[in-house]
Amino acid sequence: MGRRGQEEAHGVDREPLITVRDVAFSRDGRAIFHDLDLTVMPGRVTVVMGGSGAGKTTLLSLIGGRLVPDAGEIRVAGENVPALSRRQLFALRRRMGMLFQSSALLTDLDVYENVAFPMREHTRLPERLIRDLVLMKLELVGLRGARRLYPAELSGGMARRVALARAIALDPLMVMYDEPFTGLDPISMGVIVKLIRDLNDALGMTSIIVTHDVAEACSIADDIYLLDNGRVSAHGTPAEMQKTTEPAVRQFMAGLPDGPVAFHYPARDYLADLQSAGHA
Amino acid sequence: MNPLAGIGGAVGALGRRALAGIARLGRATLFIARLVPSLGGAWKRARLIVQQLYMTGVLTFVIILVSGAFVGMILALQGYNTLVRYDAQSSLGLLVALALTRELGPVLTALLFAGRAGSALTAEIGLMKATEQLAGMEMMAVDPLLRVVAPRFWAGWIAVPLLAMIFTAVGIIGAYVVAVAVLGLDGGVFWSQMQAGVSVTNDVIGGLIKSVVFGFVISWIAVFEGYDAKPTSEGVSRATTRTVVSSSLAVLGLDFIMTAFMLRGL
Ligand SMILES: Nc1ncnc2c1ncn2[C@@H]1O[C@H](COP(=O)(O)OP(=O)(O)OP(=O)(O)O)[C@@H](O)[C@H]1O
Ligand SMILES: [Mg+2]
């Protein structure tokens, strides 16, 4: 495909795994994305950063085909996601793992069965083999000993690791992580960061991480995209992002409250709002 | 504020509620249309349906037994009280059996089921939605309609007629016990009058048809409300209430319609 002129990151000469092009998406009449462009190269850890409400979760839903863009193109592993039939979409999703912001473990199954769930749903493997695979995945995230616990009995960090084990149960091509670092103590954080990196490099997966934690993002990313105002406002390696002079990027990377990036959700004039009593 | 504006506001609110109700009905229809194709496929995993049937059974069995027994006993007392005035107390068995098979068995079972199992069903599915479990399944390429909703729908649909039969049977036994032990009636007469007067084609099948319809409607409402719930704890609790209210009203309304047709068909 003739994609020369495009910002092919760092001269890697392979086909991108994910391309998002000119995507527009709005919800309840409010534009969340317009002209969104980004590329995820295979085998790399791509981090998408943005403030709360910037549309990070929405972006993952678009890539996973749970939402359909109003315009533009989303390609994953060569397939045009919005145009897929439900059946084709499900076939593609078997090759995608996703870690939800809330873990999304099935509460009526224990840890073991949660990890076994995708295998039982999608394969006809004998029980012995499923057992071995589940234990392997749980060993990877350090929770082999917790396999008989139920999700309600897990801490937030443990639940996230179980969800990770489940996300990689079928050895997917890529894993999407929605805020994998929030609400973790420093040790669990370190464990998760290392785990994501190891999975990416050892198992040859591609990782897309969505987060607002600048430090972790920089420590793990190969590529960083910064979302702001419904589009990519900056893009580069962690080093490039940190020494950029662009004010909006600097503001985000340094966590400054004042700057070009608005902290407020769009609203009418503050004074006018205060004076118009009686209308919420 | 002037009174006219108040009235205007009230009318507006009424209109909005009506529109919201109609929109919900539309969504419920679309939902069942999407669910129906999954219903056949759910039997490939009959284990899931049996599991759900067991869960609903556990939830409702005792309440059905106890209510059935009491309703039967009360019917016997009340029925005797009236029949004895016309010296017709030998028809007590028939009266009780007809009342239970045609009306009280199916209707009361359906109401109890809606309150106990229907609301639980809505809450369960709603919570799965609120905690992103359904979205998680979608992303694992598992269809929640097939995996979660269809087995629960089937289980509810099957459970209601079975429970209605149990309710009716227990009710008749309760009435028999009261008739013989308390009112001193002859047990043989009680049964033989019932046997002679209850028609299988009209009364038993008619009652069964009713409870099959009720089972379908309650399960539909319960799974729809759970699936359609706003994914918050408040949204789920509202959906749960709506399940009980709408399915109870639906059961009574449909009962009236079906009764009218069945009696005319007699
Ligand atoms: N179900 C929904 N219906 C309507 N609007 C929504 C819905 N979900 C999200 N939005 C809106 O879309 C925008 C982006 O939401 P999104 O969840 O993608 O943000 P995010 O970047 O993931 O934020 P966070 O870091 O807080 O998770 C928000 O402004 C939000 O108001
Ligand atoms: Mg989010």
PDB file of N, CA, C and O in Angstrom, chain A residues 34-81:
ATOM      1  N   HIS A  34     -12.535  14.169  15.805  1.00  0.00           N
ATOM      2  CA  HIS A  34     -12.644  14.593  14.416  1.00  0.00           C
ATOM      3  C   HIS A  34     -11.247  14.531  13.824  1.00  0.00           C
ATOM      4  O   HIS A  34     -10.263  14.863  14.483  1.00  0.00           O
ATOM      5  N   ASP A  35     -11.152  14.048  12.619  1.00  0.00           N
ATOM      6  CA  ASP A  35      -9.857  13.911  11.956  1.00  0.00           C
ATOM      7  C   ASP A  35      -8.842  13.201  12.830  1.00  0.00           C
ATOM      8  O   ASP A  35      -7.699  13.634  12.955  1.00  0.00           O
ATOM      9  N   LEU A  36      -9.252  12.121  13.440  1.00  0.00           N
ATOM     10  CA  LEU A  36      -8.320  11.393  14.302  1.00  0.00           C
ATOM     11  C   LEU A  36      -7.469  10.462  13.440  1.00  0.00           C
ATOM     12  O   LEU A  36      -7.998   9.697  12.639  1.00  0.00           O
ATOM     13  N   ASP A  37      -6.158  10.556  13.608  1.00  0.00           N
ATOM     14  CA  ASP A  37      -5.244   9.703  12.854  1.00  0.00           C
ATOM     15  C   ASP A  37      -4.255   9.084  13.808  1.00  0.00           C
ATOM     16  O   ASP A  37      -3.595   9.811  14.553  1.00  0.00           O
ATOM     17  N   LEU A  38      -4.150   7.786  13.790  1.00  0.00           N
ATOM     18  CA  LEU A  38      -3.012   7.194  14.491  1.00  0.00           C
ATOM     19  C   LEU A  38      -2.705   5.813  13.954  1.00  0.00           C
ATOM     20  O   LEU A  38      -3.530   5.178  13.311  1.00  0.00           O
ATOM     21  N   THR A  39      -1.473   5.394  14.205  1.00  0.00           N
ATOM     22  CA  THR A  39      -0.969   4.159  13.637  1.00  0.00           C
ATOM     23  C   THR A  39      -0.284   3.359  14.729  1.00  0.00           C
ATOM     24  O   THR A  39       0.471   3.925  15.507  1.00  0.00           O
ATOM     25  N   VAL A  40      -0.583   2.077  14.776  1.00  0.00           N
ATOM     26  CA  VAL A  40       0.082   1.221  15.749  1.00  0.00           C
ATOM     27  C   VAL A  40       0.896   0.186  14.992  1.00  0.00           C
ATOM     28  O   VAL A  40       0.363  -0.554  14.167  1.00  0.00           O
ATOM     29  N   MET A  41       2.203   0.184  15.268  1.00  0.00           N
ATOM     30  CA  MET A  41       3.067  -0.760  14.562  1.00  0.00           C
ATOM     31  C   MET A  41       3.128  -2.071  15.334  1.00  0.00           C
ATOM     32  O   MET A  41       3.093  -2.085  16.560  1.00  0.00           O
ATOM     33  N   PRO A  42       3.234  -3.169  14.619  1.00  0.00           N
ATOM     34  CA  PRO A  42       3.256  -4.465  15.299  1.00  0.00           C
ATOM     35  C   PRO A  42       4.503  -4.611  16.165  1.00  0.00           C
ATOM     36  O   PRO A  42       5.568  -4.099  15.828  1.00  0.00           O
ATOM     37  N   GLY A  43       4.347  -5.289  17.287  1.00  0.00           N
ATOM     38  CA  GLY A  43       5.470  -5.583  18.160  1.00  0.00           C
ATOM     39  C   GLY A  43       5.882  -4.430  19.045  1.00  0.00           C
ATOM     40  O   GLY A  43       6.848  -4.534  19.787  1.00  0.00           O
ATOM     41  N   ARG A  44       5.147  -3.307  18.951  1.00  0.00           N
ATOM     42  CA  ARG A  44       5.546  -2.155  19.752  1.00  0.00           C
ATOM     43  C   ARG A  44       4.502  -1.855  20.819  1.00  0.00           C
ATOM     44  O   ARG A  44       3.357  -2.267  20.715  1.00  0.00           O
ATOM     45  N   VAL A  45       4.937  -1.118  21.832  1.00  0.00           N
ATOM     46  CA  VAL A  45       4.011  -0.665  22.856  1.00  0.00           C
ATOM     47  C   VAL A  45       3.626   0.771  22.528  1.00  0.00           C
ATOM     48  O   VAL A  45       4.462   1.660  22.560  1.00  0.00           O
ATOM     49  N   THR A  46       2.381   0.958  22.179  1.00  0.00           N
ATOM     50  CA  THR A  46       1.907   2.292  21.824  1.00  0.00           C
ATOM     51  C   THR A  46       1.025   2.821  22.943  1.00  0.00           C
ATOM     52  O   THR A  46       0.090   2.131  23.353  1.00  0.00           O
ATOM     53  N   VAL A  47       1.361   3.985  23.429  1.00  0.00           N
ATOM     54  CA  VAL A  47       0.582   4.554  24.514  1.00  0.00           C
ATOM     55  C   VAL A  47      -0.226   5.734  24.000  1.00  0.00           C
ATOM     56  O   VAL A  47       0.310   6.595  23.297  1.00  0.00           O
ATOM     57  N   VAL A  48      -1.504   5.747  24.311  1.00  0.00           N
ATOM     58  CA  VAL A  48      -2.347   6.880  23.950  1.00  0.00           C
ATOM     59  C   VAL A  48      -2.679   7.614  25.239  1.00  0.00           C
ATOM     60  O   VAL A  48      -3.241   7.028  26.155  1.00  0.00           O
ATOM     61  N   MET A  49      -2.265   8.864  25.315  1.00  0.00           N
ATOM     62  CA  MET A  49      -2.512   9.634  26.527  1.00  0.00           C
ATOM     63  C   MET A  49      -3.549  10.712  26.267  1.00  0.00           C
ATOM     64  O   MET A  49      -3.705  11.173  25.140  1.00  0.00           O
ATOM     65  N   GLY A  50      -4.190  11.116  27.339  1.00  0.00           N
ATOM     66  CA  GLY A  50      -5.171  12.180  27.216  1.00  0.00           C
ATOM     67  C   GLY A  50      -5.837  12.346  28.557  1.00  0.00           C
ATOM     68  O   GLY A  50      -5.838  11.422  29.364  1.00  0.00           O
ATOM     69  N   GLY A  51      -6.392  13.511  28.770  1.00  0.00           N
ATOM     70  CA  GLY A  51      -7.037  13.762  30.052  1.00  0.00           C
ATOM     71  C   GLY A  51      -8.300  12.940  30.205  1.00  0.00           C
ATOM     72  O   GLY A  51      -8.727  12.246  29.282  1.00  0.00           O
ATOM     73  N   SER A  52      -8.890  13.026  31.376  1.00  0.00           N
ATOM     74  CA  SER A  52     -10.156  12.344  31.618  1.00  0.00           C
ATOM     75  C   SER A  52     -11.197  12.885  30.645  1.00  0.00           C
ATOM     76  O   SER A  52     -11.312  14.093  30.474  1.00  0.00           O
ATOM     77  N   GLY A  53     -11.917  11.995  30.013  1.00  0.00           N
ATOM     78  CA  GLY A  53     -12.933  12.436  29.077  1.00  0.00           C
ATOM     79  C   GLY A  53     -12.399  12.804  27.706  1.00  0.00           C
ATOM     80  O   GLY A  53     -13.134  13.269  26.846  1.00  0.00           O
ATOM     81  N   ALA A  54     -11.115  12.568  27.482  1.00  0.00           N
ATOM     82  CA  ALA A  54     -10.542  12.886  26.167  1.00  0.00           C
ATOM     83  C   ALA A  54     -11.012  11.893  25.113  1.00  0.00           C
ATOM     84  O   ALA A  54     -10.860  12.138  23.918  1.00  0.00           O
ATOM     85  N   GLY A  55     -11.556  10.771  25.559  1.00  0.00           N
ATOM     86  CA  GLY A  55     -12.062   9.787  24.600  1.00  0.00           C
ATOM     87  C   GLY A  55     -11.167   8.574  24.467  1.00  0.00           C
ATOM     88  O   GLY A  55     -11.226   7.872  23.461  1.00  0.00           O
ATOM     89  N   LYS A  56     -10.388   8.288  25.479  1.00  0.00           N
ATOM     90  CA  LYS A  56      -9.455   7.158  25.379  1.00  0.00           C
ATOM     91  C   LYS A  56     -10.203   5.831  25.338  1.00  0.00           C
ATOM     92  O   LYS A  56      -9.941   4.988  24.481  1.00  0.00           O
ATOM     93  N   THR A  57     -11.146   5.675  26.267  1.00  0.00           N
ATOM     94  CA  THR A  57     -11.920   4.439  26.269  1.00  0.00           C
ATOM     95  C   THR A  57     -12.714   4.327  24.974  1.00  0.00           C
ATOM     96  O   THR A  57     -12.828   3.244  24.383  1.00  0.00           O
ATOM     97  N   THR A  58     -13.249   5.464  24.541  1.00  0.00           N
ATOM     98  CA  THR A  58     -14.010   5.480  23.292  1.00  0.00           C
ATOM     99  C   THR A  58     -13.146   5.006  22.127  1.00  0.00           C
ATOM    100  O   THR A  58     -13.605   4.242  21.271  1.00  0.00           O
ATOM    101  N   LEU A  59     -11.887   5.434  22.117  1.00  0.00           N
ATOM    102  CA  LEU A  59     -10.982   5.017  21.039  1.00  0.00           C
ATOM    103  C   LEU A  59     -10.823   3.500  21.021  1.00  0.00           C
ATOM    104  O   LEU A  59     -10.885   2.864  19.959  1.00  0.00           O
ATOM    105  N   LEU A  60     -10.646   2.912  22.199  1.00  0.00           N
ATOM    106  CA  LEU A  60     -10.499   1.451  22.251  1.00  0.00           C
ATOM    107  C   LEU A  60     -11.784   0.761  21.784  1.00  0.00           C
ATOM    108  O   LEU A  60     -11.728  -0.256  21.101  1.00  0.00           O
ATOM    109  N   SER A  61     -12.925   1.331  22.158  1.00  0.00           N
ATOM    110  CA  SER A  61     -14.179   0.732  21.703  1.00  0.00           C
ATOM    111  C   SER A  61     -14.312   0.813  20.186  1.00  0.00           C
ATOM    112  O   SER A  61     -14.864  -0.093  19.557  1.00  0.00           O
ATOM    113  N   LEU A  62     -13.817   1.894  19.616  1.00  0.00           N
ATOM    114  CA  LEU A  62     -13.865   2.022  18.152  1.00  0.00           C
ATOM    115  C   LEU A  62     -12.966   0.970  17.508  1.00  0.00           C
ATOM    116  O   LEU A  62     -13.345   0.313  16.538  1.00  0.00           O
ATOM    117  N   ILE A  63     -11.770   0.819  18.057  1.00  0.00           N
ATOM    118  CA  ILE A  63     -10.841  -0.160  17.479  1.00  0.00           C
ATOM    119  C   ILE A  63     -11.407  -1.573  17.629  1.00  0.00           C
ATOM    120  O   ILE A  63     -11.298  -2.402  16.723  1.00  0.00           O
ATOM    121  N   GLY A  64     -12.054  -1.826  18.781  1.00  0.00           N
ATOM    122  CA  GLY A  64     -12.623  -3.156  19.011  1.00  0.00           C
ATOM    123  C   GLY A  64     -13.942  -3.371  18.294  1.00  0.00           C
ATOM    124  O   GLY A  64     -14.524  -4.435  18.389  1.00  0.00           O
ATOM    125  N   GLY A  65     -14.439  -2.339  17.617  1.00  0.00           N
ATOM    126  CA  GLY A  65     -15.667  -2.501  16.856  1.00  0.00           C
ATOM    127  C   GLY A  65     -16.925  -2.459  17.704  1.00  0.00           C
ATOM    128  O   GLY A  65     -18.001  -2.821  17.239  1.00  0.00           O
ATOM    129  N   ARG A  66     -16.811  -2.013  18.944  1.00  0.00           N
ATOM    130  CA  ARG A  66     -18.026  -1.903  19.757  1.00  0.00           C
ATOM    131  C   ARG A  66     -18.776  -0.623  19.447  1.00  0.00           C
ATOM    132  O   ARG A  66     -19.949  -0.497  19.735  1.00  0.00           O
ATOM    133  N   LEU A  67     -18.067   0.346  18.886  1.00  0.00           N
ATOM    134  CA  LEU A  67     -18.696   1.576  18.414  1.00  0.00           C
ATOM    135  C   LEU A  67     -18.321   1.740  16.948  1.00  0.00           C
ATOM    136  O   LEU A  67     -17.286   1.256  16.512  1.00  0.00           O
ATOM    137  N   VAL A  68     -19.170   2.427  16.222  1.00  0.00           N
ATOM    138  CA  VAL A  68     -18.919   2.621  14.799  1.00  0.00           C
ATOM    139  C   VAL A  68     -18.678   4.108  14.549  1.00  0.00           C
ATOM    140  O   VAL A  68     -19.480   4.936  14.991  1.00  0.00           O
ATOM    141  N   PRO A  69     -17.587   4.457  13.887  1.00  0.00           N
ATOM    142  CA  PRO A  69     -17.307   5.879  13.661  1.00  0.00           C
ATOM    143  C   PRO A  69     -18.288   6.484  12.671  1.00  0.00           C
ATOM    144  O   PRO A  69     -18.869   5.780  11.846  1.00  0.00           O
ATOM    145  N   ASP A  70     -18.472   7.807  12.766  1.00  0.00           N
ATOM    146  CA  ASP A  70     -19.346   8.494  11.816  1.00  0.00           C
ATOM    147  C   ASP A  70     -18.671   8.603  10.459  1.00  0.00           C
ATOM    148  O   ASP A  70     -19.328   8.652   9.425  1.00  0.00           O
ATOM    149  N   ALA A  71     -17.363   8.704  10.485  1.00  0.00           N
ATOM    150  CA  ALA A  71     -16.619   8.813   9.230  1.00  0.00           C
ATOM    151  C   ALA A  71     -15.216   8.306   9.471  1.00  0.00           C
ATOM    152  O   ALA A  71     -14.767   8.209  10.605  1.00  0.00           O
ATOM    153  N   GLY A  72     -14.530   7.981   8.376  1.00  0.00           N
ATOM    154  CA  GLY A  72     -13.149   7.570   8.492  1.00  0.00           C
ATOM    155  C   GLY A  72     -12.982   6.071   8.463  1.00  0.00           C
ATOM    156  O   GLY A  72     -13.942   5.315   8.288  1.00  0.00           O
ATOM    157  N   GLU A  73     -11.739   5.656   8.630  1.00  0.00           N
ATOM    158  CA  GLU A  73     -11.396   4.263   8.415  1.00  0.00           C
ATOM    159  C   GLU A  73     -10.630   3.737   9.620  1.00  0.00           C
ATOM    160  O   GLU A  73      -9.754   4.417  10.155  1.00  0.00           O
ATOM    161  N   ILE A  74     -10.979   2.538  10.042  1.00  0.00           N
ATOM    162  CA  ILE A  74     -10.238   1.890  11.122  1.00  0.00           C
ATOM    163  C   ILE A  74      -9.857   0.504  10.634  1.00  0.00           C
ATOM    164  O   ILE A  74     -10.732  -0.328  10.379  1.00  0.00           O
ATOM    165  N   ARG A  75      -8.574   0.291  10.470  1.00  0.00           N
ATOM    166  CA  ARG A  75      -8.122  -1.020  10.007  1.00  0.00           C
ATOM    167  C   ARG A  75      -7.335  -1.723  11.091  1.00  0.00           C
ATOM    168  O   ARG A  75      -6.472  -1.132  11.706  1.00  0.00           O
ATOM    169  N   VAL A  76      -7.694  -2.979  11.320  1.00  0.00           N
ATOM    170  CA  VAL A  76      -6.950  -3.784  12.275  1.00  0.00           C
ATOM    171  C   VAL A  76      -6.551  -5.062  11.557  1.00  0.00           C
ATOM    172  O   VAL A  76      -7.409  -5.760  11.017  1.00  0.00           O
ATOM    173  N   ALA A  77      -5.263  -5.347  11.525  1.00  0.00           N
ATOM    174  CA  ALA A  77      -4.752  -6.545  10.854  1.00  0.00           C
ATOM    175  C   ALA A  77      -5.334  -6.675   9.445  1.00  0.00           C
ATOM    176  O   ALA A  77      -5.718  -7.755   9.016  1.00  0.00           O
ATOM    177  N   GLY A  78      -5.434  -5.550   8.757  1.00  0.00           N
ATOM    178  CA  GLY A  78      -5.880  -5.581   7.370  1.00  0.00           C
ATOM    179  C   GLY A  78      -7.385  -5.536   7.184  1.00  0.00           C
ATOM    180  O   GLY A  78      -7.875  -5.387   6.075  1.00  0.00           O
ATOM    181  N   GLU A  79      -8.151  -5.667   8.278  1.00  0.00           N
ATOM    182  CA  GLU A  79      -9.607  -5.666   8.142  1.00  0.00           C
ATOM    183  C   GLU A  79     -10.170  -4.285   8.444  1.00  0.00           C
ATOM    184  O   GLU A  79      -9.731  -3.628   9.380  1.00  0.00           O
ATOM    185  N   ASN A  80     -11.173  -3.912   7.674  1.00  0.00           N
ATOM    186  CA  ASN A  80     -11.831  -2.633   7.894  1.00  0.00           C
ATOM    187  C   ASN A  80     -12.926  -2.824   8.950  1.00  0.00           C
ATOM    188  O   ASN A  80     -14.019  -3.289   8.643  1.00  0.00           O
ATOM    189  N   VAL A  81     -12.601  -2.487  10.179  1.00  0.00           N
ATOM    190  CA  VAL A  81     -13.453  -2.876  11.315  1.00  0.00           C
ATOM    191  C   VAL A  81     -14.912  -2.442  11.184  1.00  0.00           C
ATOM    192  O   VAL A  81     -15.815  -3.266  11.354  1.00  0.00           O
TER     193      VAL A  81
END
